[in-house]
Amino acid sequence: MQSGTGTRPVPPRQPPATEATMSRFSEAARDIASDFLAAVGASLYFLAFFAAIHAALDKLSY
């Protein structure tokens, strides 16, 4: 057993090859699509939240 041997430091993770070869246009399009899907998801989440509040208030009124 050798003294002073420890674990080697992990090299930094390299990005996948597809991202390295991606053009600026397609990278921007991917970012825009990601932002759009996030906005749609947030809108649906808030719509469902307000629909649940509306249904709860509707049940309380009767």
CSV table of C-alpha atoms in Angstrom, one decimal:
chain,number,residue,atom,x,y,z
A,1,MET,CA,0.0,0.0,0.0
A,2,GLN,CA,1.4,3.3,-1.0
A,3,SER,CA,1.2,6.3,1.3
A,4,GLY,CA,0.0,9.6,0.1
A,5,THR,CA,-2.2,8.2,-2.6
A,6,GLY,CA,-5.6,9.7,-2.5
A,7,THR,CA,-8.5,10.0,-5.0
A,8,ARG,CA,-7.7,11.8,-8.1
A,9,PRO,CA,-9.6,15.1,-8.7
A,10,VAL,CA,-12.5,14.6,-11.1
A,11,PRO,CA,-11.9,16.4,-14.4
A,12,PRO,CA,-14.5,19.1,-15.3
A,13,ARG,CA,-17.4,17.7,-17.2
A,14,GLN,CA,-17.3,18.4,-20.9
A,15,PRO,CA,-20.5,19.5,-22.6
A,16,PRO,CA,-22.1,17.0,-25.0
A,17,ALA,CA,-20.8,17.1,-28.6
A,18,THR,CA,-24.1,18.3,-29.9
A,19,GLU,CA,-24.0,21.5,-27.9
A,20,ALA,CA,-20.4,22.2,-29.0
A,21,THR,CA,-21.4,22.0,-32.7
A,22,MET,CA,-24.7,23.9,-32.4
A,23,SER,CA,-24.9,27.1,-34.3
A,24,ARG,CA,-25.7,30.4,-32.6
A,25,PHE,CA,-29.0,30.5,-34.4
A,26,SER,CA,-30.1,27.0,-33.2
A,27,GLU,CA,-28.9,27.7,-29.7
A,28,ALA,CA,-30.9,31.0,-29.6
A,29,ALA,CA,-34.0,29.1,-31.0
A,30,ARG,CA,-33.6,26.5,-28.3
A,31,ASP,CA,-33.4,29.1,-25.6
A,32,ILE,CA,-36.5,30.9,-27.0
A,33,ALA,CA,-38.4,27.6,-27.1
A,34,SER,CA,-37.4,26.9,-23.5
A,35,ASP,CA,-38.6,30.3,-22.4
A,36,PHE,CA,-41.8,29.9,-24.3
A,37,LEU,CA,-42.6,26.5,-22.7
A,38,ALA,CA,-41.8,27.9,-19.3
A,39,ALA,CA,-44.2,30.8,-19.9
A,40,VAL,CA,-47.0,28.4,-21.1
A,41,GLY,CA,-46.4,26.2,-18.1
A,42,ALA,CA,-46.6,29.1,-15.6
A,43,SER,CA,-49.7,30.4,-17.3
A,44,LEU,CA,-51.4,27.0,-17.0
A,45,TYR,CA,-50.3,26.6,-13.4
A,46,PHE,CA,-51.8,30.0,-12.4
A,47,LEU,CA,-55.0,29.3,-14.4
A,48,ALA,CA,-55.5,26.1,-12.5
A,49,PHE,CA,-54.7,27.8,-9.2
A,50,PHE,CA,-57.3,30.5,-9.8
A,51,ALA,CA,-59.8,27.9,-11.1
A,52,ALA,CA,-59.4,26.0,-7.8
A,53,ILE,CA,-59.9,29.2,-5.8
A,54,HIS,CA,-63.0,30.1,-7.9
A,55,ALA,CA,-64.4,26.6,-7.3
A,56,ALA,CA,-63.7,26.8,-3.5
A,57,LEU,CA,-65.4,30.2,-3.3
A,58,ASP,CA,-68.3,28.9,-5.4
A,59,LYS,CA,-68.8,26.0,-2.9
A,60,LEU,CA,-68.7,28.4,0.0
A,61,SER,CA,-71.4,30.7,-1.4
A,62,TYR,CA,-74.0,27.9,-1.3
